[in-house]
Coordinates of C-alpha atoms and ligand atoms in Angstrom, one line a residue:
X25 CA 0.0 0.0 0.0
X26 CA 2.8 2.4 1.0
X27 CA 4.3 1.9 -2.6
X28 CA 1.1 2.6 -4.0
X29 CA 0.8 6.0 -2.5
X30 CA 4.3 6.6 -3.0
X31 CA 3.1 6.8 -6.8
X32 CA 0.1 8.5 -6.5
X33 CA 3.0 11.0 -5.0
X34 CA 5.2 11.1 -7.7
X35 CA 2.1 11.7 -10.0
X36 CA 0.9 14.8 -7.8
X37 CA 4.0 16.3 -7.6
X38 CA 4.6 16.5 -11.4
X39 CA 0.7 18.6 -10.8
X40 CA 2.0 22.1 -11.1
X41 CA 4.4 21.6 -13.6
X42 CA 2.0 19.8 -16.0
X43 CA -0.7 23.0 -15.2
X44 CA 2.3 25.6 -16.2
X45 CA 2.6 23.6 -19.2
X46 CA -0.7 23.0 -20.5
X47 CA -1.6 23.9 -23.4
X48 CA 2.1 25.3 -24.3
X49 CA 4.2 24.4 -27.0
X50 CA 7.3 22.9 -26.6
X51 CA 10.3 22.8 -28.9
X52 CA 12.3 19.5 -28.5
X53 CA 15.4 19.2 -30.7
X54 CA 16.3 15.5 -30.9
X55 CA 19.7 15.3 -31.5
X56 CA 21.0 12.6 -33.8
X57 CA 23.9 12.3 -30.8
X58 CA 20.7 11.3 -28.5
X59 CA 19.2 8.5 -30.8
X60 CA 21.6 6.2 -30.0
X61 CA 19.7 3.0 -29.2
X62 CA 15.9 1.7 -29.6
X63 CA 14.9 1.3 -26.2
X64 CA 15.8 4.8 -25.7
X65 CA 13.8 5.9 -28.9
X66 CA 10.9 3.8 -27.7
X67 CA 11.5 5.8 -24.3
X68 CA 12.0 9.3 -26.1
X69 CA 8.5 8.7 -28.0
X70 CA 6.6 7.3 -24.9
X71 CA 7.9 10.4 -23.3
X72 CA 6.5 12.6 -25.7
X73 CA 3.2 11.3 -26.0
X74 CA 3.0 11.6 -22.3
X75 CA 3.5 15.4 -22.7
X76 CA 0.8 15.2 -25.5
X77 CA -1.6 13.5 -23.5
X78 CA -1.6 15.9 -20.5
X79 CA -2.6 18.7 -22.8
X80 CA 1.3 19.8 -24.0
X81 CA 2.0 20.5 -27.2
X82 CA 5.1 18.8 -28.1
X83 CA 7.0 19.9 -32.0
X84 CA 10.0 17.8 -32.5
X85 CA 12.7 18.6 -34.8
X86 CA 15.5 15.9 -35.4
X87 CA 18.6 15.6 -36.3
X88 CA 21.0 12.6 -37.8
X89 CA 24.8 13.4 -37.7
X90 CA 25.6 10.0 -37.0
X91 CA 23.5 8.1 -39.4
X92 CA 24.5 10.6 -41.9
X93 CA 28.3 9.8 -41.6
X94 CA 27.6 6.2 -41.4
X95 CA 25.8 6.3 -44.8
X96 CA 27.8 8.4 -46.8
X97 CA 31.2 6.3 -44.9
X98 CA 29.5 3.0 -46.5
X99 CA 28.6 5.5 -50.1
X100 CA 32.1 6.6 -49.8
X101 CA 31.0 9.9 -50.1
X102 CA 33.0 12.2 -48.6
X103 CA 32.1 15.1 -46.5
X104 CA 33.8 17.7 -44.3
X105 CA 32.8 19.9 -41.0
X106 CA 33.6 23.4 -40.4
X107 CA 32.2 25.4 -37.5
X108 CA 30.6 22.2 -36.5
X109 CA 28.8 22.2 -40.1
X110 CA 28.6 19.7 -42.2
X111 CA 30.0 21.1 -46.1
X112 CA 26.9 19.7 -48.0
X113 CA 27.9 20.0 -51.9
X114 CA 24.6 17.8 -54.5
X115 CA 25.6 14.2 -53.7
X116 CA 26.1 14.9 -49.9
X117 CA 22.5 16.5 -49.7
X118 CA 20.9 13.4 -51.4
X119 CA 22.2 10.9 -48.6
X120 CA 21.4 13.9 -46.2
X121 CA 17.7 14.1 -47.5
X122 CA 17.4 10.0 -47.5
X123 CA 18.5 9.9 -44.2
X124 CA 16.4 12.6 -42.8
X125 CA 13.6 12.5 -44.4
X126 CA 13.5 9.2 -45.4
X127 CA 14.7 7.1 -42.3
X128 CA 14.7 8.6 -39.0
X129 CA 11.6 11.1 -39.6
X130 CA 9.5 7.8 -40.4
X131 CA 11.1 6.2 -37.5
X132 CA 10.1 8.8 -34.9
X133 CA 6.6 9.7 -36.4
X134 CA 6.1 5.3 -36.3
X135 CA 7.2 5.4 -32.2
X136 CA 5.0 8.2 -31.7
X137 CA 1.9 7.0 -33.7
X138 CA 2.7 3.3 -32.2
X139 CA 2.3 5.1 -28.2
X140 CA -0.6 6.8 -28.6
X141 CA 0.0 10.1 -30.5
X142 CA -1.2 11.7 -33.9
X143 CA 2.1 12.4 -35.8
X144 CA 2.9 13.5 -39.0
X145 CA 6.7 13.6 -40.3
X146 CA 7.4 16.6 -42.5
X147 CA 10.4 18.8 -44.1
X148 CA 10.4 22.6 -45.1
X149 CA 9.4 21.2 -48.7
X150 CA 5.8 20.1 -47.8
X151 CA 3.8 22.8 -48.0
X152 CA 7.1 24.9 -48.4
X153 CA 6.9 25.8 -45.0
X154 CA 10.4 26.1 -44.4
X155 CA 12.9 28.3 -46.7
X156 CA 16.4 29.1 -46.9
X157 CA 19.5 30.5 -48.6
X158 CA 23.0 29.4 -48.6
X159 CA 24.5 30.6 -45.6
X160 CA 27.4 32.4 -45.4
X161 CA 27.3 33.2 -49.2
X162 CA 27.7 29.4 -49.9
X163 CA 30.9 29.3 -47.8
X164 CA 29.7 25.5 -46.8
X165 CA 27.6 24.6 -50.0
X166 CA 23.7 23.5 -49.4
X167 CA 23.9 24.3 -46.4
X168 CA 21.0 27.2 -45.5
X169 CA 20.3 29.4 -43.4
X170 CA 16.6 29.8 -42.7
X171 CA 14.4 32.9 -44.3
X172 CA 11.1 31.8 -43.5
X173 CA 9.0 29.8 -41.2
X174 CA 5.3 29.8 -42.6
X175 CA 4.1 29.6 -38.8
X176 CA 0.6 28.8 -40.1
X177 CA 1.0 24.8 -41.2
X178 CA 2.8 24.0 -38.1
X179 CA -0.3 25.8 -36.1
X180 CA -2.8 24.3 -38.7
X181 CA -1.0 20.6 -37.3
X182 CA -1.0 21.7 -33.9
X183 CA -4.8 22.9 -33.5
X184 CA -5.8 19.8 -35.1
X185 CA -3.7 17.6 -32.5
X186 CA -0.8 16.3 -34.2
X187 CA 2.4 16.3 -33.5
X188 CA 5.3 17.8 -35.7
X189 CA 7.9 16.2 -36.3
X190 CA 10.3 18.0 -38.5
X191 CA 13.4 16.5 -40.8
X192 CA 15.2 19.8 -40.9
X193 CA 15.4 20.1 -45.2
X194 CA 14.7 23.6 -46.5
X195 CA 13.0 24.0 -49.7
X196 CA 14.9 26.4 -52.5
X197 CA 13.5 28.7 -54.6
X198 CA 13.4 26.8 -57.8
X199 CA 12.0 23.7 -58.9
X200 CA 14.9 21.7 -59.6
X201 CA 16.9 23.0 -56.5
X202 CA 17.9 19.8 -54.6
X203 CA 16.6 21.9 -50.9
X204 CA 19.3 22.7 -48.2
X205 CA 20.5 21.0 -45.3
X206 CA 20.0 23.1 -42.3
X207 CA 21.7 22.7 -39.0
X208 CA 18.5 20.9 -37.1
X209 CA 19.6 23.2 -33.7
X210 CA 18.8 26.7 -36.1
X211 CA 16.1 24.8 -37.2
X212 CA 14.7 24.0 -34.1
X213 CA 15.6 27.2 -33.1
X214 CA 13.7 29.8 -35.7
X215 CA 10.5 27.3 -35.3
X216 CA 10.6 27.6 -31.4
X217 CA 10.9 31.5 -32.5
X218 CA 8.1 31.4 -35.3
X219 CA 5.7 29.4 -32.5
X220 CA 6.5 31.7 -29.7
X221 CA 7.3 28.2 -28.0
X222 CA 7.2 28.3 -23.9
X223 CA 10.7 26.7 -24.2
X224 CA 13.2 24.9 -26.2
X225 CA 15.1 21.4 -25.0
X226 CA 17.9 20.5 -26.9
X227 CA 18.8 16.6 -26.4
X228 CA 22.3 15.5 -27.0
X229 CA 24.9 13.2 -26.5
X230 CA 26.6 15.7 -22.8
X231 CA 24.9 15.9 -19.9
X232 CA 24.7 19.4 -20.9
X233 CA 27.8 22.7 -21.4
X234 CA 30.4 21.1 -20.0
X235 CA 33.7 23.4 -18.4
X236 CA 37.3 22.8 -19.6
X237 CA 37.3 20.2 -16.7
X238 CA 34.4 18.6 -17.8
X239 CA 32.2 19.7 -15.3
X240 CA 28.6 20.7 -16.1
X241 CA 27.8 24.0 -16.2
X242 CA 24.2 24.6 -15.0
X243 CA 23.0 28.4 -16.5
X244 CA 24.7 30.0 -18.9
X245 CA 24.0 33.7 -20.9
X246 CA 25.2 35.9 -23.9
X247 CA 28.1 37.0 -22.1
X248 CA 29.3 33.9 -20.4
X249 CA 28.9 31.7 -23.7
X250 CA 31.1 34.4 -25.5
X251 CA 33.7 33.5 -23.2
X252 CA 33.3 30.2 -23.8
X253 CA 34.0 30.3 -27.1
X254 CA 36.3 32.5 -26.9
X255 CA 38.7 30.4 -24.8
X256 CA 37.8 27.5 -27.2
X257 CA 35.8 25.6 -24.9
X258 CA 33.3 24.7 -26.6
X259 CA 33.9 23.5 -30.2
X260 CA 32.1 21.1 -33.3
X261 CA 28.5 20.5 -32.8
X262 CA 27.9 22.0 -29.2
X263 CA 28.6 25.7 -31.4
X264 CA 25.7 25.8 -33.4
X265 CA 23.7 24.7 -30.5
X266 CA 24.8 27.3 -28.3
X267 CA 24.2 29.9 -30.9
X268 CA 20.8 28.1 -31.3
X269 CA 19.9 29.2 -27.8
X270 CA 21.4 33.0 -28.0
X271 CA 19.0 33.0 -31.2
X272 CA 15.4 31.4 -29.6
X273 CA 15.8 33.5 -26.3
X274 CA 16.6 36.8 -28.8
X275 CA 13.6 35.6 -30.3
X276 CA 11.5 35.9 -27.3
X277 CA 11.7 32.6 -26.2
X278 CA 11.9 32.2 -22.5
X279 CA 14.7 30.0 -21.9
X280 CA 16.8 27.0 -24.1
X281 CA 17.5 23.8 -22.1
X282 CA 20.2 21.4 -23.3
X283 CA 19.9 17.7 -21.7
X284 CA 21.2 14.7 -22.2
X285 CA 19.4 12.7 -24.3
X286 CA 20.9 8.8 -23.4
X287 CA 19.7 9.6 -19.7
X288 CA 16.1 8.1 -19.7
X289 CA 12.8 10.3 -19.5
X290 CA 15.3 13.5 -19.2
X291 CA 12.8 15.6 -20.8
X292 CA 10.1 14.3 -17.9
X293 CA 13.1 15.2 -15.4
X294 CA 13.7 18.8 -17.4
X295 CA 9.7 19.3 -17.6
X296 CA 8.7 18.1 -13.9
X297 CA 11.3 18.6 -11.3
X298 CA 12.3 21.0 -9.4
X299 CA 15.7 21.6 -10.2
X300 CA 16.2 19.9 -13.6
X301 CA 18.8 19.0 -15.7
X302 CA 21.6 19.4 -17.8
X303 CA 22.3 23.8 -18.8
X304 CA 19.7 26.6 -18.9
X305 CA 20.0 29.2 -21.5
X306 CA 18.8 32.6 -20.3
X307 CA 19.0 36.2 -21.1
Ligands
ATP422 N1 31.9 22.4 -23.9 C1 31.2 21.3 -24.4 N2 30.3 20.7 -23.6 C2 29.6 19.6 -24.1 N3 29.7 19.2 -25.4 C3 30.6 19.8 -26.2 C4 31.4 20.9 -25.8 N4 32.2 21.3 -26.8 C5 31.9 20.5 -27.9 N5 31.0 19.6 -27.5 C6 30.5 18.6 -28.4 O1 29.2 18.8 -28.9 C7 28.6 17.6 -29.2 C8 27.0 17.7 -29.3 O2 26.7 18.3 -30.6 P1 26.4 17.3 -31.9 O3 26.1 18.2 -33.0 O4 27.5 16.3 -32.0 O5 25.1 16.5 -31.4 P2 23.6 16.8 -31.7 O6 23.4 18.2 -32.1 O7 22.8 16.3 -30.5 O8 23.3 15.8 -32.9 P3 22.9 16.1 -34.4 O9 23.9 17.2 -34.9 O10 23.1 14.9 -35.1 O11 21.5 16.6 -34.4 C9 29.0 16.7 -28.0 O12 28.9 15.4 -28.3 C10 30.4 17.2 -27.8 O13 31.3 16.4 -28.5
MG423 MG1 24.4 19.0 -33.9

């Protein structure tokens, strides 16, 4: 019986957390870092349709840097990072766009639809939602920076109850452009912006910013992430993410979160504790 109530505890005290997020949307960037086996994607998913069954409104962007080197390792295509980008010339961006949009958007949407949840996979190509241009005057090929969110289809999908999930392709202007490979943190990042989200969780392979001794730092802001990079202490994928963040919160996001995504349910720890975990991103 003890045990019993015990639960009925843990349930109440998630209470006020699940009334402040009610009926907000949530950005959650699922790092290709994160989706590292399937119990944990099954957990990820089960996870999520919890949120969307207490009335949040979950909109998943994904990314795939690990599957996309494994595939274009076995294509022998080669491909090259700067900045923590990924140089994207034609034949990169097909194995990007197969990968993306072909295999681990279907995998996620299936999880989700499989717990419980109304999911529909998309890219910035249906319904054009999503538009870019190279960034950095092409300095890393197809790779885009974002123009335009068209806020409307991912509201149109969210007032009907489903759940976006979002292979973060860009569609180009013309017909026969192949689309551009955008960094799935910006991504993430303008949509949270576009949806005037309640907050952004970024999940990834750290258990969050970590110092040059490896210890986690809990908060961090504008100045303090300067510094960072300054010093070079943080460096590949974790710079995008952290410029992420500076973007949402400019954007009038409340606050970024980034967890780590091979600890199980850290979104329910992130969402429903007091404390949370992994490193706040606030102004
Ligand atoms: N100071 C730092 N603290 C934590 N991680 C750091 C730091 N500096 C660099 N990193 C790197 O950033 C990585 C996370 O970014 P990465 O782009 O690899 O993952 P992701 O964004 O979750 O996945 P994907 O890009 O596939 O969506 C970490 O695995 C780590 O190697
Ligand atoms: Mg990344």
């Amino acid at each position: 019986m003890q045990h019993k109530i015990q639960q009925a505890q843990i349930l109440m005290d998630a209470l006020p957390y699940i009334k402040q997020f009610s009926k907000k949307t949530i950005v959650i960037k699922y790092g290709g870092a994160a989706q590292i086996n399937p119990e944990l994607k099954e957990q990820f998913a089960k996870d999520i349709v919890l949120l969307y069954l207490v009335g949040i409104k979950p909109v998943i962007v994904h990314g795939g840097g690990k599957k996309i080197n494994a595939l274009l390792d076995k294509l022998e295509v080669k491909s090259n990072f700067i900045d923590g980008l990924r140089v994207t010339d034609e034949h990169v961006m097909e194995v990007v766009e197969m990968v993306l949009s072909g295999s681990i958007n279907k995998e996620i949407t299936t999880l989700l639809n499989h717990h419980g949840a109304k999911a529909i996979g998309i890219t910035g190509k249906d319904a054009n939602f999503m538009r870019a241009r190279p960034m950095d005057d092409g300095k890393y090929g197809l790779v885009g920076e974002i123009t335009k969110v068209d806020k409307k289809v991912l509201k149109h999908l969210i007032r009907e109850k489903f759940i976006p999930v979002i292979a973060p392709i860009a569609a180009g202007d013309d017909i026969d452009h192949p689309g551009y490979n955008i960094n799935a943190d910006l991504a993430a990042s303008k949509i949270a912006v576009a949806l005037q989200a309640k907050k952004i969780i970024f999940l990834t392979d750290t258990p969050g910013v970590l110092d040059k001794e490896g210890n986690l730092i809990s908060s961090l802001d504008k100045a303090k992430i300067k510094a960072l990079k300054k010093d070079g202490t943080i460096s590949g994928g974790m710079i995008p993410k952290l410029d992420a963040c500076l973007e949402t919160i400019r954007g009038g996001v409340e606050c970024a979160h980034i967890i780590d995504g091979r600890v199980q349910h850290s979104i329910l720890l992130e969402l429903f504790t007091k404390n949370g975990i992994g490193t706040i991103i606030k102004e």
